[in-house]
CSV table of C-alpha atoms in Angstrom, one decimal:
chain,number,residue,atom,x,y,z
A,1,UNK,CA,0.0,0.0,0.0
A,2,UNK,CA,2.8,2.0,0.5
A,3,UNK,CA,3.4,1.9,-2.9
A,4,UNK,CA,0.2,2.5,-4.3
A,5,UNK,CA,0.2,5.8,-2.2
A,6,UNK,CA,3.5,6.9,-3.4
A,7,UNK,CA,2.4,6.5,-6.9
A,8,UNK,CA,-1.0,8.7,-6.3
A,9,UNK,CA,1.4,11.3,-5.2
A,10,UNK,CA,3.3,11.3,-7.4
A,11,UNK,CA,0.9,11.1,-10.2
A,12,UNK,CA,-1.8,13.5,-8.8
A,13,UNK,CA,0.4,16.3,-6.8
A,14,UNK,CA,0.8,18.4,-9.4
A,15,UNK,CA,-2.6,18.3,-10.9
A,16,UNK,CA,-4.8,18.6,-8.2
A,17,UNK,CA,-5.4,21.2,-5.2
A,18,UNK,CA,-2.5,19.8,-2.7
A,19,UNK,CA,-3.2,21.2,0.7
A,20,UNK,CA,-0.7,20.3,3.1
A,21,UNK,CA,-3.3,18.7,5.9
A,22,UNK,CA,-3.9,15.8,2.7
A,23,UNK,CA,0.0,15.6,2.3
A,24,UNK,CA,0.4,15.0,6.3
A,25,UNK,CA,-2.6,12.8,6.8
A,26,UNK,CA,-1.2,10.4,3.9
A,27,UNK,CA,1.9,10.5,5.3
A,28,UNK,CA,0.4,9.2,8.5
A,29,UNK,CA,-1.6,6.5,6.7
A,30,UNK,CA,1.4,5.2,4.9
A,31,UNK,CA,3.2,5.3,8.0
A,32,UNK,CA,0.4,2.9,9.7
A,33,UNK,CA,-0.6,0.7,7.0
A,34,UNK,CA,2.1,1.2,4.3
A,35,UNK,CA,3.2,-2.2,5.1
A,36,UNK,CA,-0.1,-4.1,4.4
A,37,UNK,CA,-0.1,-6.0,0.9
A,38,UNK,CA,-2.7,-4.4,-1.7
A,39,UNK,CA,-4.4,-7.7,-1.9
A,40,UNK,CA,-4.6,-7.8,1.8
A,41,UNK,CA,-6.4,-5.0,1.6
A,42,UNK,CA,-9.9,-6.1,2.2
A,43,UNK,CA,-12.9,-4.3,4.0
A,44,UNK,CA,-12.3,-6.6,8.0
A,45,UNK,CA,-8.4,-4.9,7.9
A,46,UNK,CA,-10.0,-1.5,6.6
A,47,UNK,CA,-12.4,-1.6,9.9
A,48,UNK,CA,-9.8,-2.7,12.0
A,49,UNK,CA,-7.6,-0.2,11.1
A,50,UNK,CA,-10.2,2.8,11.9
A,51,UNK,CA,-10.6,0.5,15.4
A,52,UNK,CA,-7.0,1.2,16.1
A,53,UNK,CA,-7.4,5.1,15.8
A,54,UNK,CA,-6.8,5.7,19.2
A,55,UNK,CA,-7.8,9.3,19.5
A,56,UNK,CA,-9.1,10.3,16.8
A,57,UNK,CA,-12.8,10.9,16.7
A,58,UNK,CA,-15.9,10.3,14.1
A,59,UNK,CA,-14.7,12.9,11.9
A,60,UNK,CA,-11.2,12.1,11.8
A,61,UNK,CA,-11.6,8.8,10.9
A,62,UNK,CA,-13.7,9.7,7.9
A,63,UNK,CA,-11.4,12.2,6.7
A,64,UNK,CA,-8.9,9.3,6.7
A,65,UNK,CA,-10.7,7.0,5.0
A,66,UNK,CA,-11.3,9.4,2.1
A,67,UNK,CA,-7.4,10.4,1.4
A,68,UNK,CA,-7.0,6.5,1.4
A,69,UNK,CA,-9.2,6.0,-0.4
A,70,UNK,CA,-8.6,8.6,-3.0
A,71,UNK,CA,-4.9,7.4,-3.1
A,72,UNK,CA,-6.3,3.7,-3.5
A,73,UNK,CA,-8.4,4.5,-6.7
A,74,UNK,CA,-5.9,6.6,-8.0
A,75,UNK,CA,-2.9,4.6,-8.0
A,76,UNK,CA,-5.6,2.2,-9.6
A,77,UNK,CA,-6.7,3.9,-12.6
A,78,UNK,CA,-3.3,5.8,-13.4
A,79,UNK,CA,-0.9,2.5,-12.5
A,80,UNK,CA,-3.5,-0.2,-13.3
A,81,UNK,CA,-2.4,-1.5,-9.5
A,82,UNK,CA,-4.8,-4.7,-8.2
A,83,UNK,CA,-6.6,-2.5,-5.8
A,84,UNK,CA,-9.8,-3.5,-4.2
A,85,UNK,CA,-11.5,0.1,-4.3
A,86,UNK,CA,-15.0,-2.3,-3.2
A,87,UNK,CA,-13.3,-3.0,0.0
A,88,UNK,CA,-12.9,0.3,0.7
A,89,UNK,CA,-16.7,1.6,0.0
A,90,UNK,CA,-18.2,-1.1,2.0
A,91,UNK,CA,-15.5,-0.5,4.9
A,92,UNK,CA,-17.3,3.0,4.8
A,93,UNK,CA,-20.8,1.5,4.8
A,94,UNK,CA,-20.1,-0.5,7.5
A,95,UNK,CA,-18.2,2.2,9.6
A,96,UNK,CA,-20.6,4.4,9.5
A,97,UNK,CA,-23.1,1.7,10.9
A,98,UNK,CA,-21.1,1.2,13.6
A,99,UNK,CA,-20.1,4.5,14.4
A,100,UNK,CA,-16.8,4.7,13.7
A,101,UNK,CA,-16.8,7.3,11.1
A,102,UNK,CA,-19.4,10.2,10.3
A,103,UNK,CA,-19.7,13.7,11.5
A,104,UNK,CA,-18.3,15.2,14.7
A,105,UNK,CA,-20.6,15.6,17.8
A,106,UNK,CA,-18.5,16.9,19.9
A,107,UNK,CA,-17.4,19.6,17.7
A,108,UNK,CA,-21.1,21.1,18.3
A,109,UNK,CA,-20.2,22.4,21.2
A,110,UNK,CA,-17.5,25.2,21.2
A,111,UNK,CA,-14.8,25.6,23.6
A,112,UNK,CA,-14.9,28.4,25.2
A,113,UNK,CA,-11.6,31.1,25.5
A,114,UNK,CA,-11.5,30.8,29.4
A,115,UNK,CA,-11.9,27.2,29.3
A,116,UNK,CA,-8.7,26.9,26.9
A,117,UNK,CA,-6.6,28.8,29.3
A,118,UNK,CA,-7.9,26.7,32.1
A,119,UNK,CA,-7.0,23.7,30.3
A,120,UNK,CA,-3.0,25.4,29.7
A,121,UNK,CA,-3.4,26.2,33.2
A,122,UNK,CA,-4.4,22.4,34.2
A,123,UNK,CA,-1.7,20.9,32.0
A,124,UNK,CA,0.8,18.7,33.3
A,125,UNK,CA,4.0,19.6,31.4
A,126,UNK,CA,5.3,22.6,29.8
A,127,UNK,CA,5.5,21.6,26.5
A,128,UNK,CA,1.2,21.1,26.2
A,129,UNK,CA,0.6,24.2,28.2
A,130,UNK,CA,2.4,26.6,25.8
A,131,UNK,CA,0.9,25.0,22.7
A,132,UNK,CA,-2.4,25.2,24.1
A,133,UNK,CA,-2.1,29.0,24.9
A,134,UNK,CA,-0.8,29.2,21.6
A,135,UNK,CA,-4.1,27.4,19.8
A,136,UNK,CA,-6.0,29.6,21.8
A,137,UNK,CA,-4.6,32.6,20.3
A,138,UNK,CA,-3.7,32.1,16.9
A,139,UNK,CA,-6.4,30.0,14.2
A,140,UNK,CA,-3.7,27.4,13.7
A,141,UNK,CA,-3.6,23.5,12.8
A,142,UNK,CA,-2.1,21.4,15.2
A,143,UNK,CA,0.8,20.7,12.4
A,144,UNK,CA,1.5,24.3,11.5
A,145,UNK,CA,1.8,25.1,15.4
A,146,UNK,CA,4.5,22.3,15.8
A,147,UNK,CA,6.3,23.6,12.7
A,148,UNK,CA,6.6,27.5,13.8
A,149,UNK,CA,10.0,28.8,12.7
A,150,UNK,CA,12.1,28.8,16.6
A,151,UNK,CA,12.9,32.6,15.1
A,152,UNK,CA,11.2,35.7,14.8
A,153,UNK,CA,11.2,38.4,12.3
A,154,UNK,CA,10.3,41.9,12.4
A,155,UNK,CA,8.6,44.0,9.8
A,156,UNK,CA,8.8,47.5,8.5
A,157,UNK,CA,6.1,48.2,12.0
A,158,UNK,CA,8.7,46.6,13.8
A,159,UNK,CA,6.3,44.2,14.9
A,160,UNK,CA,7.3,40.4,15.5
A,161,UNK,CA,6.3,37.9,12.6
A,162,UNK,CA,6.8,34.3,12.6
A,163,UNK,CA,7.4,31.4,9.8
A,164,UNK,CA,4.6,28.7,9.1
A,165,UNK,CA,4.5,26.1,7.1
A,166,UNK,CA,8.1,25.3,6.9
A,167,UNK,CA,7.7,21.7,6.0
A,168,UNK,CA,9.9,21.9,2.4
A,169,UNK,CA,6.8,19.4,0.8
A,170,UNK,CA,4.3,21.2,1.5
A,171,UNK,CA,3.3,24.9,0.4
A,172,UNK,CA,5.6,27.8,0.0
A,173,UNK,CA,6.5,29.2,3.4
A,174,UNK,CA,4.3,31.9,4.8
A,175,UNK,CA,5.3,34.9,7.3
A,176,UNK,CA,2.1,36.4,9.1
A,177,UNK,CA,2.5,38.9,12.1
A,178,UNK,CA,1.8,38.0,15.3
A,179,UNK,CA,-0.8,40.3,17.3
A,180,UNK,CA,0.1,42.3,20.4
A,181,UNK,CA,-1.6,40.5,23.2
A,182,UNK,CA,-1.3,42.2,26.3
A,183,UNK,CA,0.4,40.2,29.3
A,184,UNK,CA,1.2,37.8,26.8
A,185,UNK,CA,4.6,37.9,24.2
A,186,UNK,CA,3.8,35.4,21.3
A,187,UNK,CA,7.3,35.9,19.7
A,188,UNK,CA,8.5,34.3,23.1
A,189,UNK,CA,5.8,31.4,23.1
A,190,UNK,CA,6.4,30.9,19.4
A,191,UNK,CA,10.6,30.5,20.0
A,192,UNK,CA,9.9,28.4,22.5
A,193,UNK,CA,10.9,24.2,21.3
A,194,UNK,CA,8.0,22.5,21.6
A,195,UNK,CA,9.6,19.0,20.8
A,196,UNK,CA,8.7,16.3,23.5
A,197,UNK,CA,8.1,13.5,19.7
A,198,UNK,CA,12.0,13.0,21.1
A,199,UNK,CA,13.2,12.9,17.3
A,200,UNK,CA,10.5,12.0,15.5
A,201,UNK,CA,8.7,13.5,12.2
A,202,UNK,CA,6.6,15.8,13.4
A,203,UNK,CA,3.6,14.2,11.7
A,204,UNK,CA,3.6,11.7,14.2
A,205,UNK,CA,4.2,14.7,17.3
A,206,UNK,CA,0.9,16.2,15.5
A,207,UNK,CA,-1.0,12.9,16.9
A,208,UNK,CA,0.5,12.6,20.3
A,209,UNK,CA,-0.1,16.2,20.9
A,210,UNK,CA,-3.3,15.8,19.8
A,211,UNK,CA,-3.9,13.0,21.9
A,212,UNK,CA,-2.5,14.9,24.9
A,213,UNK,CA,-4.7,17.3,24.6
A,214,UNK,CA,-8.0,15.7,24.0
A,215,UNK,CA,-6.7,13.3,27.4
A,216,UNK,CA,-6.6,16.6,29.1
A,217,UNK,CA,-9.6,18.1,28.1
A,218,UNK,CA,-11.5,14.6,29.1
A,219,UNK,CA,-10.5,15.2,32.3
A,220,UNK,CA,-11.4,18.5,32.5
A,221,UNK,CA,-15.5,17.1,31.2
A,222,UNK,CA,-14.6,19.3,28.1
A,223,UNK,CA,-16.2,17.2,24.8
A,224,UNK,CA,-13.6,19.0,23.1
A,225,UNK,CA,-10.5,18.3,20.4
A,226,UNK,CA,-7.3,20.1,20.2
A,227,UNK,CA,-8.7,21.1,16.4
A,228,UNK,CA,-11.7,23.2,18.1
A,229,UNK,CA,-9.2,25.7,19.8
A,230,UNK,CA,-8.6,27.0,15.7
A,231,UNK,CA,-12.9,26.9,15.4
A,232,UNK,CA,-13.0,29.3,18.6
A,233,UNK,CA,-10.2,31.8,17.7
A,234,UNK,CA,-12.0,31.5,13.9
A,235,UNK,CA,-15.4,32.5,15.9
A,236,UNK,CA,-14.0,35.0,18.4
A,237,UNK,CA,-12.2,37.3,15.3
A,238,UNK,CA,-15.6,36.8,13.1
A,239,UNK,CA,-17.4,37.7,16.1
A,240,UNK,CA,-15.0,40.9,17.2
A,241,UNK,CA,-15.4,42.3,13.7
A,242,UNK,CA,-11.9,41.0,12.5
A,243,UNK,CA,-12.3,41.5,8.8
A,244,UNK,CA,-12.8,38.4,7.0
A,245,UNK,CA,-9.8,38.6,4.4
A,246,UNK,CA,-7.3,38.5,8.2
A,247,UNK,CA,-9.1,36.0,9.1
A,248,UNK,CA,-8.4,34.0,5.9
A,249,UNK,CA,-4.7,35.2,6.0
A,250,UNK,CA,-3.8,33.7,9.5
A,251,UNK,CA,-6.5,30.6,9.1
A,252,UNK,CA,-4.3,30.0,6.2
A,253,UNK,CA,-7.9,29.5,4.3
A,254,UNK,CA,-7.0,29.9,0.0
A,255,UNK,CA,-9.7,30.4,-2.0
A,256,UNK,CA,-12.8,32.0,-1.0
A,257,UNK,CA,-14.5,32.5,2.5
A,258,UNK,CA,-16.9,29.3,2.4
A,259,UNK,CA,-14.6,27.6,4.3
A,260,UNK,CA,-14.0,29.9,6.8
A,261,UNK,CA,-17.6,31.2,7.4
A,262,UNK,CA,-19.0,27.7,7.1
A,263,UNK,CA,-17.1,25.4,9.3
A,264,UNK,CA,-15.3,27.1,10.8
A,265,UNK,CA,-17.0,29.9,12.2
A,266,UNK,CA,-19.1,28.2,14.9
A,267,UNK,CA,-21.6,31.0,16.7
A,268,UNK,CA,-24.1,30.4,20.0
A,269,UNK,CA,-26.9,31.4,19.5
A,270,UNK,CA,-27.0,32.7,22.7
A,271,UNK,CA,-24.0,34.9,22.5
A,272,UNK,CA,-25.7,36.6,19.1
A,273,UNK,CA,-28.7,37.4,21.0
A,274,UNK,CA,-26.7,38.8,23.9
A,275,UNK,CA,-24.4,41.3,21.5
A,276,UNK,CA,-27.8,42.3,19.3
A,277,UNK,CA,-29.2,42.8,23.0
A,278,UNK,CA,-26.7,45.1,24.3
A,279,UNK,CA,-25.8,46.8,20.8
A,280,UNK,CA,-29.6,47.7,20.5
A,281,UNK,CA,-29.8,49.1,23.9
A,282,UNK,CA,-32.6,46.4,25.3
């Protein structure tokens, strides 16, 4: 399988819209399953491999499951390889059934800013503490966070701005300014190492942070992923009249603003009627 998935790379990079969150998660499904035969590949060691997703929720697993299987049918109409593409639609059907894959519940619920900062405050080592302050302050993906350059740069404002996206594979390198918090220095947060995968490629540090942190927020009662820290900063800006195209700049969002406004962008109803409430003077 590992293979097969080079070959869709290689056949399809170039040609198709290449984000770097499909380049990662293929490299963590070739990682994990690379090894297995293509005509091994049948719809039992599909399920079981979405069984062993330990932390990973609904969601997660389905977004899997669609890069593979993109890569499978790929490398199977451009190489001719002896994929079973069946396998992998009735591993889907089944999945669903039994809840492994399908759409995020948890993700409903939003996390709320002082909720993130208790969880940084509750964490148990360093390392976890500053990269949750960090998710709560910047719309980053867990990858991009993990991949900060350990340098800052300052602009013609003189304010600090900081590298993303400095995997060489993946999209040209991006420099975005980092906001004046007060009582908090970002440049400092964003120099600091975060590197407890003790060598490893960071794709696989992406999951055990991940994991970390959704371990933490369990214990906190928080239904909550390490991915809904980037919904809430999304929401807060949108909400604090941060114009859209910023948003877009340091969501790292290309193309236009569906993405943004509709999955990201996750409002309580509540909280609208509150602000119309108090802006309308009632």
């Amino acid at each position: 399988m590992a293979d097969a998935i080079d070959g869709y790379v290689a056949d399809f990079a170039d040609s198709k819209a290449w984000g770097q969150n499909k380049e990662n998660t293929l490299a963590v499904i070739r990682r994990e399953i690379g090894l297995v035969p293509l005509r091994d590949l049948s719809k039992t060691r599909v399920i079981a491999w979405l069984k062993d997703m330990e932390g990973r929720g609904p969601a997660t697993r389905a977004s899997f499951l669609s890069y593979l299987t993109a890569a499978m049918r790929g490398a199977k109409d451009a190489r001719n390889l002896p994929v079973n593409v069946n396998a992998l639609e009735e591993a889907r059907s089944t999945a669903t059934g039994m809840g492994l894959i399908g759409r995020s519940k948890v993700r409903t619920a939003r996390i709320t800013f002082a909720q993130a900062m208790e969880a940084a405050a509750a964490a148990r080592d360093d390392e976890t503490r500053d990269l949750i302050t960090l998710l709560a302050h910047l719309p980053l993906r867990m990858g991009e966070a993990l991949q900060f350059s350990a340098e800052t740069r300052h602009g013609p404002d003189g304010r600090a701005q900081a590298v993303r996206r400095k995997d060489p594979r993946g999209p040209k390198a991006a420099i975005i300014p980092l906001p004046v918090i007060r009582g908090l220095d970002l440049a400092e947060l964003v120099n600091r190492r975060i590197d407890a995968g003790g060598g490893r490629a960071w794709p696989h540090r992406t999951l055990v942070y991940s994991m970390r942190i959704r371990r933490l927020f369990d214990r906190l009662g928080l239904e909550n992923t390490a991915h809904d820290l980037r919904a809430m900063v999304i929401t807060e800006w949108l909400m604090n009249s941060v114009p859209l195209p910023v948003v877009q700049r340091f969501s790292g969002h290309t193309g236009n603003t569906s993405t943004t406004l509709r999955v990201y962008s996750r409002v309580n109803e509540a909280e609208v009627l509150a602000a119309l409430t108090e802006r309308m003077g009632g």
